[in-house]
Amino acid sequence: MKKILLTIIALGAVYMTSDARTVNGSVVCGKEKLSGVIVTDGTNFTQTARNGKFTFDIEDDAAFVYIVTPSGYVADWSSGVPAFYQKADKDEYVFELQKTEQSGTYNILAVGDPQPREEEHFEELAGVPLEDLASTASSLEGVTVGIALGDICYDRLHLQVRWKEEIPRTGIPFYPAVGNHDHDWNGNDPADEDCINPYRTNMGPENYAFCLGDDYVLVVDDIIYRPKGRYKEGYSEYVLNWVEGLMEYIPETADIYVAQHSPLNGRHYGKMIVNHDVMLDLLKGHKVSFLSGHNHTNGNFEYAENVREHNIAAICGTWWDAYHCTDGTPRGYKVFTKKDGHLSWYYKSIGHDRSFQFEVFKPGECRKNNESVVVNVWDYDPCWRIEWYEDGKYKGVMPQVEEYSPLHTAEIEARYKTLGREVSQYKRTRLARHYFAQKPSPDAETVRVKVTDRFGNVWEQTISLK
């Protein structure tokens, strides 16, 4: 029986290698030869030797040969996407890298759903939002990168090229993830291949990784796409196989970020996505932060000890029709900083400074809690604390409630009034749970709200009730 099994394995190995070819190359930085750099074709892996060279077999149908950019280096990103990859159309590859600041501190600017559909949307994106990103990036200490979490465009694939032209203005390398709207709606291949090929042409591989400090960022495709806009949220087998292969090279001590389009718990936080359990199992033993978009709302989740997800609201707000997203989160992005081994983060609203972390509404302004002072704390998680004072007297912690953003409702209704149409269903104000409310006393004159985030930062705002 053992001999039969070995024969089957041997035959399988012959079959596998028959669809492969041998390539070689090197990874350098000037005259420096870089060893230990991971190289892959999306299926197979190797590492560079002490002389910076590599040789391995790649699949005949591989689209790219690419590297996991090591810490302290970056590929040229002047084209709008870091050049860590090359087309798999030759036998020899040379990857030339640039040195970055050798610092234990690093930052990630995570951007959800730019999603311009028209040129006017792109012009708006290229204005204040990109200027805001550039300003934030220039203010940070250490190495800084950006990640666009999918839906870089809204079915208009030529706008991916426009993104590449403008994003270098931020002054940092920006890494893309593929979203459902970055696929070709008119593709013909039911296996997703034809639908994703335009993205590969414009942006490169859909599954790749790079290093920051001692940690790794995995960018993966979690959209199982079919022609005509049909898709499921989840990981295809080839994605999981690639992650499994990569994890063999990642030290047990490394923290991992997984950047993807859909959150693990799916569209509007319902059913968990396909093969989420397999992905979590592959990453087991590491401290993991999932960074996702897709929902155009803000949410923080903890799935297990040291496994968190940041589902980040859209930088386009309500598809460029309103400043606020449907849950009341202002358009913006999230800033992550790892310093001295500690990870911190905050949500950065476009056009506001870092202290803008909540909005307060007077009694009569909100739909569900009409008699209460209501506070919208969009980046809330259970480690935050929302307290209130009435006429200077401490009254305790505000209870969490569900509410609709009156600001979003006003913005989207005003926009659609100018269009002479009813508000589209998917753009209507959505009930959200990052609100807090308390009914004040009938004779109260002021209410002061004190918000403390999980890192001990404190912000306060006082409103007059008269």
CSV table of C-alpha atoms in Angstrom, one decimal:
chain,number,residue,atom,x,y,z
A,1,MET,CA,0.0,0.0,0.0
A,2,LYS,CA,2.9,2.4,0.9
A,3,LYS,CA,4.5,1.7,-2.5
A,4,ILE,CA,1.3,2.5,-4.3
A,5,LEU,CA,0.9,5.8,-2.4
A,6,LEU,CA,4.5,6.8,-3.2
A,7,THR,CA,3.9,6.0,-6.9
A,8,ILE,CA,0.8,8.2,-6.9
A,9,ILE,CA,2.8,11.0,-5.3
A,10,ALA,CA,5.6,10.7,-7.8
A,11,LEU,CA,3.2,10.7,-10.7
A,12,GLY,CA,1.6,13.8,-9.2
A,13,ALA,CA,5.0,15.5,-9.0
A,14,VAL,CA,5.7,14.7,-12.6
A,15,TYR,CA,2.3,16.1,-13.6
A,16,MET,CA,2.8,19.3,-11.6
A,17,THR,CA,6.3,20.0,-13.0
A,18,SER,CA,5.2,19.4,-16.5
A,19,ASP,CA,3.2,22.7,-16.3
A,20,ALA,CA,6.1,24.6,-14.8
A,21,ARG,CA,9.3,26.3,-16.1
A,22,THR,CA,12.5,27.4,-14.3
A,23,VAL,CA,13.3,31.1,-13.9
A,24,ASN,CA,16.0,32.9,-12.1
A,25,GLY,CA,16.8,36.5,-10.9
A,26,SER,CA,18.1,38.7,-8.2
A,27,VAL,CA,17.0,41.3,-5.7
A,28,VAL,CA,19.4,44.3,-5.2
A,29,CYS,CA,19.6,47.8,-3.7
A,30,GLY,CA,22.3,49.6,-5.6
A,31,LYS,CA,25.4,47.4,-5.1
A,32,GLU,CA,23.8,45.6,-2.2
A,33,LYS,CA,22.7,42.0,-2.8
A,34,LEU,CA,19.6,41.3,-0.6
A,35,SER,CA,19.4,37.8,0.8
A,36,GLY,CA,16.4,36.0,2.4
A,37,VAL,CA,13.8,37.9,0.2
A,38,ILE,CA,10.7,35.9,-0.5
A,39,VAL,CA,9.9,35.4,-4.2
A,40,THR,CA,6.7,34.0,-5.6
A,41,ASP,CA,4.6,33.5,-8.7
A,42,GLY,CA,1.4,33.4,-6.8
A,43,THR,CA,1.6,29.6,-6.3
A,44,ASN,CA,5.3,28.7,-5.7
A,45,PHE,CA,7.8,30.3,-3.4
A,46,THR,CA,11.5,30.6,-2.9
A,47,GLN,CA,14.0,33.0,-1.2
A,48,THR,CA,17.1,34.8,-2.4
A,49,ALA,CA,20.5,33.4,-1.5
A,50,ARG,CA,23.3,35.3,0.2
A,51,ASN,CA,24.3,36.7,-3.2
A,52,GLY,CA,20.8,38.0,-3.7
A,53,LYS,CA,20.0,35.5,-6.4
A,54,PHE,CA,17.1,33.1,-6.8
A,55,THR,CA,16.0,30.2,-9.0
A,56,PHE,CA,12.7,28.4,-8.9
A,57,ASP,CA,10.0,26.8,-11.0
A,58,ILE,CA,6.9,28.9,-11.8
A,59,GLU,CA,3.6,27.8,-13.3
A,60,ASP,CA,3.3,28.1,-17.1
A,61,ASP,CA,0.1,30.2,-16.6
A,62,ALA,CA,1.6,32.5,-13.9
A,63,ALA,CA,0.8,36.2,-14.5
A,64,PHE,CA,3.6,37.6,-12.4
A,65,VAL,CA,6.9,36.9,-10.6
A,66,TYR,CA,7.1,39.1,-7.5
A,67,ILE,CA,8.7,39.6,-4.2
A,68,VAL,CA,7.7,40.3,-0.6
A,69,THR,CA,9.5,43.6,-0.1
A,70,PRO,CA,11.7,43.3,2.9
A,71,SER,CA,11.7,45.7,5.9
A,72,GLY,CA,13.8,48.8,5.3
A,73,TYR,CA,13.3,48.8,1.5
A,74,VAL,CA,10.6,49.8,-1.0
A,75,ALA,CA,10.2,49.2,-4.7
A,76,ASP,CA,9.9,52.3,-6.9
A,77,TRP,CA,6.4,53.7,-6.5
A,78,SER,CA,6.5,56.6,-8.9
A,79,SER,CA,4.1,54.8,-11.3
A,80,GLY,CA,1.4,54.8,-8.6
A,81,VAL,CA,1.9,51.2,-7.6
A,82,PRO,CA,5.1,49.9,-6.0
A,83,ALA,CA,7.1,47.9,-8.6
A,84,PHE,CA,7.5,44.8,-6.6
A,85,TYR,CA,6.2,42.6,-9.4
A,86,GLN,CA,7.1,41.9,-13.1
A,87,LYS,CA,5.1,40.1,-15.8
A,88,ALA,CA,5.9,36.4,-15.9
A,89,ASP,CA,6.9,36.6,-19.6
A,90,LYS,CA,10.7,36.0,-19.4
A,91,ASP,CA,13.3,33.8,-17.8
A,92,GLU,CA,15.3,36.3,-15.8
A,93,TYR,CA,14.2,39.0,-13.3
A,94,VAL,CA,16.0,41.8,-11.5
A,95,PHE,CA,14.2,43.6,-8.7
A,96,GLU,CA,15.8,46.9,-7.8
A,97,LEU,CA,14.8,48.3,-4.4
A,98,GLN,CA,15.3,51.6,-2.6
A,99,LYS,CA,16.2,52.0,1.1
A,100,THR,CA,13.7,53.6,3.5
A,101,GLU,CA,14.2,55.0,6.9
A,102,GLN,CA,15.6,52.3,9.3
A,103,SER,CA,13.2,52.9,12.1
A,104,GLY,CA,11.2,50.7,14.5
A,105,THR,CA,8.3,53.0,14.0
A,106,TYR,CA,5.9,52.7,11.0
A,107,ASN,CA,2.5,54.0,10.0
A,108,ILE,CA,-0.3,52.7,7.7
A,109,LEU,CA,-2.9,55.0,6.2
A,110,ALA,CA,-5.8,52.7,5.4
A,111,VAL,CA,-8.3,54.1,2.8
A,112,GLY,CA,-11.7,52.5,2.2
A,113,ASP,CA,-13.6,52.8,-1.1
A,114,PRO,CA,-12.4,55.8,-3.1
A,115,GLN,CA,-14.9,54.6,-5.7
A,116,PRO,CA,-15.2,57.4,-8.3
A,117,ARG,CA,-17.7,56.6,-11.0
A,118,GLU,CA,-17.4,59.8,-13.0
A,119,GLU,CA,-14.5,62.1,-13.8
A,120,GLU,CA,-16.0,64.7,-11.6
A,121,HIS,CA,-15.9,62.2,-8.7
A,122,PHE,CA,-12.2,61.7,-9.4
A,123,GLU,CA,-11.5,65.4,-9.5
A,124,GLU,CA,-13.1,65.7,-6.1
A,125,LEU,CA,-11.0,62.8,-4.8
A,126,ALA,CA,-7.8,64.3,-6.2
A,127,GLY,CA,-8.5,67.6,-4.4
A,128,VAL,CA,-9.0,67.9,-0.6
A,129,PRO,CA,-8.9,64.1,0.2
A,130,LEU,CA,-5.5,63.5,-1.4
A,131,GLU,CA,-4.2,66.8,0.1
A,132,ASP,CA,-5.4,65.6,3.5
A,133,LEU,CA,-3.6,62.2,3.1
A,134,ALA,CA,-0.4,64.0,2.0
A,135,SER,CA,-0.6,66.4,5.0
A,136,THR,CA,-1.1,63.5,7.5
A,137,ALA,CA,1.7,61.4,5.9
A,138,SER,CA,4.2,64.3,6.1
A,139,SER,CA,3.4,64.8,9.8
A,140,LEU,CA,4.2,61.2,10.9
A,141,GLU,CA,7.4,59.8,12.3
A,142,GLY,CA,9.0,56.7,10.8
A,143,VAL,CA,8.2,54.8,7.6
A,144,THR,CA,4.7,55.5,6.2
A,145,VAL,CA,2.7,53.6,3.6
A,146,GLY,CA,-0.9,53.8,2.3
A,147,ILE,CA,-3.3,51.0,1.5
A,148,ALA,CA,-6.4,51.4,-0.7
A,149,LEU,CA,-8.8,48.7,0.5
A,150,GLY,CA,-10.6,48.0,-2.8
A,151,ASP,CA,-13.2,49.7,-5.0
A,152,ILE,CA,-10.5,52.0,-6.2
A,153,CYS,CA,-13.0,52.8,-9.0
A,154,TYR,CA,-16.7,52.2,-9.5
A,155,ASP,CA,-16.8,49.8,-12.5
A,156,ARG,CA,-15.0,52.4,-14.6
A,157,LEU,CA,-11.7,50.6,-14.9
A,158,HIS,CA,-9.9,53.4,-16.7
A,159,LEU,CA,-10.1,55.4,-13.4
A,160,GLN,CA,-7.6,52.9,-11.9
A,161,VAL,CA,-5.1,54.4,-14.2
A,162,ARG,CA,-6.1,57.9,-13.1
A,163,TRP,CA,-5.6,56.8,-9.5
A,164,LYS,CA,-2.1,55.7,-10.3
A,165,GLU,CA,-1.4,59.1,-11.8
A,166,GLU,CA,-2.6,61.1,-8.8
A,167,ILE,CA,-1.8,59.0,-5.7
A,168,PRO,CA,2.0,59.7,-5.7
A,169,ARG,CA,1.1,63.2,-4.7
A,170,THR,CA,0.6,61.8,-1.2
A,171,GLY,CA,4.3,61.4,-0.9
A,172,ILE,CA,4.1,57.8,0.2
A,173,PRO,CA,3.9,54.4,-1.5
A,174,PHE,CA,0.3,53.3,-1.8
A,175,TYR,CA,-0.6,49.6,-2.1
A,176,PRO,CA,-3.9,48.6,-3.7
A,177,ALA,CA,-6.4,45.8,-2.9
A,178,VAL,CA,-9.0,44.6,-5.3
A,179,GLY,CA,-12.7,45.3,-4.7
A,180,ASN,CA,-15.8,44.0,-6.4
A,181,HIS,CA,-16.1,47.2,-8.5
A,182,ASP,CA,-12.5,46.8,-9.6
A,183,HIS,CA,-13.5,43.7,-11.6
A,184,ASP,CA,-14.6,43.8,-15.2
A,185,TRP,CA,-18.4,43.7,-15.2
A,186,ASN,CA,-18.3,42.5,-18.8
A,187,GLY,CA,-15.9,39.6,-18.2
A,188,ASN,CA,-16.8,36.2,-19.7
A,189,ASP,CA,-14.9,33.7,-17.6
A,190,PRO,CA,-17.1,32.2,-14.9
A,191,ALA,CA,-14.0,31.3,-12.9
A,192,ASP,CA,-13.2,35.0,-12.2
A,193,GLU,CA,-10.0,35.0,-14.3
A,194,ASP,CA,-11.2,37.1,-17.2
A,195,CYS,CA,-13.0,39.6,-14.8
A,196,ILE,CA,-9.8,40.3,-12.8
A,197,ASN,CA,-7.4,40.6,-15.7
A,198,PRO,CA,-7.9,44.3,-16.3
A,199,TYR,CA,-7.1,44.9,-12.6
A,200,ARG,CA,-3.9,42.9,-13.0
A,201,THR,CA,-3.0,44.9,-16.0
A,202,ASN,CA,-3.5,48.2,-14.2
A,203,MET,CA,-2.5,47.4,-10.7
A,204,GLY,CA,-0.6,44.2,-10.5
A,205,PRO,CA,-1.1,41.0,-8.4
A,206,GLU,CA,-4.2,40.7,-6.3
A,207,ASN,CA,-2.5,38.6,-3.6
A,208,TYR,CA,0.9,39.9,-2.3
A,209,ALA,CA,2.7,41.0,0.8
A,210,PHE,CA,5.3,43.4,2.1
A,211,CYS,CA,7.2,43.9,5.4
A,212,LEU,CA,7.0,46.8,7.8
A,213,GLY,CA,9.4,46.7,10.8
A,214,ASP,CA,9.2,43.1,12.1
A,215,ASP,CA,5.7,42.6,10.8
A,216,TYR,CA,4.0,41.6,7.5
A,217,VAL,CA,1.1,43.1,5.5
A,218,LEU,CA,-0.8,40.6,3.4
A,219,VAL,CA,-3.0,42.1,0.7
A,220,VAL,CA,-5.5,39.5,-0.5
A,221,ASP,CA,-8.5,39.2,-2.8
A,222,ASP,CA,-11.7,38.3,-0.8
A,223,ILE,CA,-14.1,38.8,-3.7
A,224,ILE,CA,-15.2,35.7,-5.6
A,225,TYR,CA,-16.4,37.4,-8.7
A,226,ARG,CA,-18.6,36.3,-11.5
A,227,PRO,CA,-19.5,38.2,-14.7
A,228,LYS,CA,-22.2,40.9,-14.7
A,229,GLY,CA,-21.5,42.0,-11.1
A,230,ARG,CA,-22.3,38.7,-9.4
A,231,TYR,CA,-20.0,37.9,-6.6
A,232,LYS,CA,-19.6,36.3,-3.2
A,233,GLU,CA,-17.5,37.7,-0.4
A,234,GLY,CA,-14.8,35.2,0.6
A,235,TYR,CA,-11.5,33.5,-0.2
A,236,SER,CA,-11.0,31.3,-3.2
A,237,GLU,CA,-9.0,28.2,-2.8
A,238,TYR,CA,-6.0,29.7,-4.7
A,239,VAL,CA,-5.9,32.6,-2.3
A,240,LEU,CA,-5.8,30.3,0.7
A,241,ASN,CA,-3.1,28.2,-0.9
A,242,TRP,CA,-1.0,31.3,-1.5
A,243,VAL,CA,-1.4,32.4,2.1
A,244,GLU,CA,-0.6,28.9,3.3
A,245,GLY,CA,2.6,28.9,1.3
A,246,LEU,CA,3.6,32.4,2.4
A,247,MET,CA,3.0,31.6,6.1
A,248,GLU,CA,5.9,29.0,6.0
A,249,TYR,CA,8.3,32.0,5.6
A,250,ILE,CA,6.8,34.3,8.2
A,251,PRO,CA,8.4,34.3,11.7
A,252,GLU,CA,6.1,33.2,14.6
A,253,THR,CA,6.9,36.5,16.3
A,254,ALA,CA,5.6,38.7,13.5
A,255,ASP,CA,2.3,40.6,13.7
A,256,ILE,CA,0.2,40.4,10.6
A,257,TYR,CA,-2.1,42.8,8.9
A,258,VAL,CA,-4.6,41.4,6.3
A,259,ALA,CA,-5.7,44.1,3.9
A,260,GLN,CA,-8.8,43.2,1.9
A,261,HIS,CA,-12.0,44.6,0.5
A,262,SER,CA,-14.9,42.9,2.3
A,263,PRO,CA,-14.9,42.5,6.1
A,264,LEU,CA,-14.8,39.0,7.6
A,265,ASN,CA,-18.4,39.3,8.7
A,266,GLY,CA,-19.6,40.4,5.3
A,267,ARG,CA,-21.9,42.9,3.8
A,268,HIS,CA,-23.4,45.1,6.6
A,269,TYR,CA,-22.1,42.8,9.3
A,270,GLY,CA,-24.2,39.7,8.7
A,271,LYS,CA,-23.0,36.3,7.5
A,272,MET,CA,-19.3,35.5,7.8
A,273,ILE,CA,-17.6,35.3,4.4
A,274,VAL,CA,-16.7,32.1,2.6
A,275,ASN,CA,-13.7,30.3,4.1
A,276,HIS,CA,-13.1,32.8,6.8
A,277,ASP,CA,-12.5,30.0,9.2
A,278,VAL,CA,-9.7,28.6,7.0
A,279,MET,CA,-8.0,32.0,6.8
A,280,LEU,CA,-8.2,32.4,10.6
A,281,ASP,CA,-6.7,29.0,11.0
A,282,LEU,CA,-3.8,29.8,8.7
A,283,LEU,CA,-3.0,32.9,10.7
A,284,LYS,CA,-3.3,31.2,14.1
A,285,GLY,CA,-0.6,32.1,16.6
A,286,HIS,CA,-0.1,35.6,15.3
A,287,LYS,CA,-1.5,38.9,16.4
A,288,VAL,CA,-3.7,39.8,13.4
A,289,SER,CA,-5.4,43.0,12.3
A,290,PHE,CA,-7.8,42.8,9.4
A,291,LEU,CA,-8.2,46.1,7.5
A,292,SER,CA,-11.3,46.2,5.2
A,293,GLY,CA,-13.8,48.5,3.5
A,294,HIS,CA,-16.7,47.6,1.3
A,295,ASN,CA,-19.6,48.6,3.6
A,296,HIS,CA,-19.0,52.4,3.6
A,297,THR,CA,-19.5,52.3,7.3
A,298,ASN,CA,-17.2,52.2,10.3
A,299,GLY,CA,-16.9,49.2,12.7
A,300,ASN,CA,-14.5,47.6,15.0
A,301,PHE,CA,-14.6,43.9,15.8
A,302,GLU,CA,-12.7,41.3,17.9
A,303,TYR,CA,-13.0,37.7,16.8
A,304,ALA,CA,-10.6,36.1,19.2
A,305,GLU,CA,-7.7,37.1,21.5
A,306,ASN,CA,-5.3,39.2,19.3
A,307,VAL,CA,-7.6,39.0,16.2
A,308,ARG,CA,-9.2,42.3,15.4
A,309,GLU,CA,-10.9,43.9,12.4
A,310,HIS,CA,-11.1,47.5,11.4
A,311,ASN,CA,-13.9,47.9,8.9
A,312,ILE,CA,-13.1,51.4,7.6
A,313,ALA,CA,-15.7,53.9,6.3
A,314,ALA,CA,-15.4,55.3,2.8
A,315,ILE,CA,-13.2,58.2,1.8
A,316,CYS,CA,-15.9,59.0,-0.7
A,317,GLY,CA,-18.6,59.4,2.0
A,318,THR,CA,-21.9,58.4,0.4
A,319,TRP,CA,-20.5,57.7,-3.1
A,320,TRP,CA,-19.5,61.4,-3.4
A,321,ASP,CA,-23.1,62.5,-2.8
A,322,ALA,CA,-22.8,63.3,0.9
A,323,TYR,CA,-19.9,64.1,3.2
A,324,HIS,CA,-21.0,61.6,5.8
A,325,CYS,CA,-21.3,57.9,5.2
A,326,THR,CA,-24.7,56.3,5.6
A,327,ASP,CA,-24.0,55.4,9.2
A,328,GLY,CA,-22.9,59.0,10.1
A,329,THR,CA,-19.2,58.5,9.9
A,330,PRO,CA,-17.5,61.4,8.1
A,331,ARG,CA,-15.5,60.7,5.0
A,332,GLY,CA,-12.0,59.8,6.0
A,333,TYR,CA,-9.4,57.1,6.6
A,334,LYS,CA,-7.7,55.3,9.4
A,335,VAL,CA,-4.1,55.9,10.7
A,336,PHE,CA,-2.2,53.0,12.3
A,337,THR,CA,1.1,53.6,14.1
A,338,LYS,CA,3.4,50.9,15.5
A,339,LYS,CA,5.9,52.4,17.9
A,340,ASP,CA,8.1,50.7,20.6
A,341,GLY,CA,6.2,47.5,19.9
A,342,HIS,CA,2.7,49.1,20.6
A,343,LEU,CA,0.0,49.5,17.9
A,344,SER,CA,-2.3,52.5,18.1
A,345,TRP,CA,-4.8,54.0,15.7
A,346,TYR,CA,-7.4,56.7,15.0
A,347,TYR,CA,-9.9,57.7,12.4
A,348,LYS,CA,-9.0,60.9,10.5
A,349,SER,CA,-11.9,62.8,9.0
A,350,ILE,CA,-11.3,64.7,5.8
A,351,GLY,CA,-10.9,68.4,6.5
A,352,HIS,CA,-10.7,68.0,10.3
A,353,ASP,CA,-7.8,67.6,12.7
A,354,ARG,CA,-7.2,64.4,14.8
A,355,SER,CA,-9.4,65.7,17.7
A,356,PHE,CA,-12.6,65.4,15.6
A,357,GLN,CA,-13.8,62.1,16.9
A,358,PHE,CA,-17.5,62.6,17.6
A,359,GLU,CA,-20.5,64.8,17.0
A,360,VAL,CA,-23.2,65.9,19.5
A,361,PHE,CA,-26.9,66.5,18.7
A,362,LYS,CA,-29.4,68.3,20.9
A,363,PRO,CA,-32.8,67.0,21.9
A,364,GLY,CA,-35.1,67.1,19.0
A,365,GLU,CA,-32.5,66.6,16.3
A,366,CYS,CA,-32.4,62.8,16.1
A,367,ARG,CA,-35.0,60.3,14.9
A,368,LYS,CA,-35.1,57.5,17.5
A,369,ASN,CA,-33.8,59.2,20.6
A,370,ASN,CA,-35.7,62.5,20.0
A,371,GLU,CA,-35.7,63.7,23.6
A,372,SER,CA,-32.1,63.0,24.3
A,373,VAL,CA,-28.7,64.5,23.8
A,374,VAL,CA,-27.1,62.1,21.3
A,375,VAL,CA,-23.4,61.5,20.6
A,376,ASN,CA,-22.1,59.8,17.4
A,377,VAL,CA,-18.7,58.2,18.2
A,378,TRP,CA,-17.9,56.6,14.9
A,379,ASP,CA,-14.7,54.8,15.8
A,380,TYR,CA,-16.1,53.4,19.1
A,381,ASP,CA,-15.2,50.1,20.5
A,382,PRO,CA,-15.9,48.6,23.9
A,383,CYS,CA,-12.7,50.1,25.3
A,384,TRP,CA,-13.9,53.7,24.8
A,385,ARG,CA,-15.8,55.5,27.5
A,386,ILE,CA,-18.5,58.2,26.9
A,387,GLU,CA,-19.5,60.2,29.9
A,388,TRP,CA,-21.7,63.3,30.5
A,389,TYR,CA,-22.2,66.2,32.8
A,390,GLU,CA,-25.3,68.2,33.3
A,391,ASP,CA,-24.7,71.9,34.4
A,392,GLY,CA,-21.3,70.9,35.5
A,393,LYS,CA,-22.4,67.9,37.6
A,394,TYR,CA,-21.1,64.4,36.7
A,395,LYS,CA,-23.9,62.1,35.6
A,396,GLY,CA,-22.1,59.0,34.6
A,397,VAL,CA,-21.7,56.9,31.5
A,398,MET,CA,-24.0,57.4,28.5
A,399,PRO,CA,-25.8,54.3,27.4
A,400,GLN,CA,-25.2,53.0,23.9
A,401,VAL,CA,-28.2,53.2,21.5
A,402,GLU,CA,-29.1,52.8,17.8
A,403,GLU,CA,-29.6,55.9,15.9
A,404,TYR,CA,-29.7,57.6,12.4
A,405,SER,CA,-27.3,60.5,11.6
A,406,PRO,CA,-29.4,63.6,11.1
A,407,LEU,CA,-26.5,65.2,9.3
A,408,HIS,CA,-26.3,62.5,6.7
A,409,THR,CA,-30.1,62.6,6.2
A,410,ALA,CA,-29.9,66.4,5.6
A,411,GLU,CA,-27.0,66.1,3.2
A,412,ILE,CA,-28.3,63.2,1.1
A,413,GLU,CA,-31.8,64.7,0.9
A,414,ALA,CA,-30.4,68.1,-0.2
A,415,ARG,CA,-28.3,66.4,-2.8
A,416,TYR,CA,-31.2,64.4,-4.3
A,417,LYS,CA,-33.5,67.4,-4.2
A,418,THR,CA,-31.1,69.1,-6.6
A,419,LEU,CA,-31.3,66.0,-8.8
A,420,GLY,CA,-35.1,66.0,-8.7
A,421,ARG,CA,-35.2,62.3,-7.6
A,422,GLU,CA,-35.9,60.2,-4.6
A,423,VAL,CA,-32.8,59.1,-2.6
A,424,SER,CA,-31.5,55.7,-3.9
A,425,GLN,CA,-32.2,53.0,-1.4
A,426,TYR,CA,-28.6,52.1,-0.8
A,427,LYS,CA,-27.7,55.7,-0.1
A,428,ARG,CA,-30.3,56.3,2.6
A,429,THR,CA,-29.3,56.9,6.2
A,430,ARG,CA,-28.5,53.6,7.9
A,431,LEU,CA,-29.3,52.7,11.5
A,432,ALA,CA,-26.0,52.4,13.4
A,433,ARG,CA,-24.9,51.4,16.9
A,434,HIS,CA,-22.0,53.8,17.5
A,435,TYR,CA,-24.4,56.3,19.2
A,436,PHE,CA,-24.9,57.2,22.8
A,437,ALA,CA,-27.9,59.0,24.3
A,438,GLN,CA,-29.2,60.5,27.5
A,439,LYS,CA,-32.3,62.5,28.3
A,440,PRO,CA,-31.4,65.7,30.2
A,441,SER,CA,-33.4,67.2,33.0
A,442,PRO,CA,-36.2,69.6,31.9
A,443,ASP,CA,-34.5,72.6,33.5
A,444,ALA,CA,-30.9,71.7,32.4
A,445,GLU,CA,-29.0,74.5,30.7
A,446,THR,CA,-25.8,72.7,29.5
A,447,VAL,CA,-24.6,69.3,28.8
A,448,ARG,CA,-20.9,68.5,28.6
A,449,VAL,CA,-19.8,65.3,26.8
A,450,LYS,CA,-16.5,63.6,27.6
A,451,VAL,CA,-15.1,61.0,25.3
A,452,THR,CA,-12.1,58.8,26.2
A,453,ASP,CA,-10.7,56.4,23.6
A,454,ARG,CA,-9.0,53.1,24.2
A,455,PHE,CA,-5.6,54.8,24.3
A,456,GLY,CA,-6.5,57.4,27.0
A,457,ASN,CA,-7.0,60.3,24.6
A,458,VAL,CA,-9.8,62.6,26.0
A,459,TRP,CA,-12.0,65.1,24.1
A,460,GLU,CA,-14.8,67.2,25.5
A,461,GLN,CA,-17.7,69.3,24.0
A,462,THR,CA,-20.3,71.4,25.8
A,463,ILE,CA,-23.6,72.3,24.3
A,464,SER,CA,-26.3,74.8,25.4
A,465,LEU,CA,-29.8,73.5,25.8
A,466,LYS,CA,-31.4,76.9,25.9
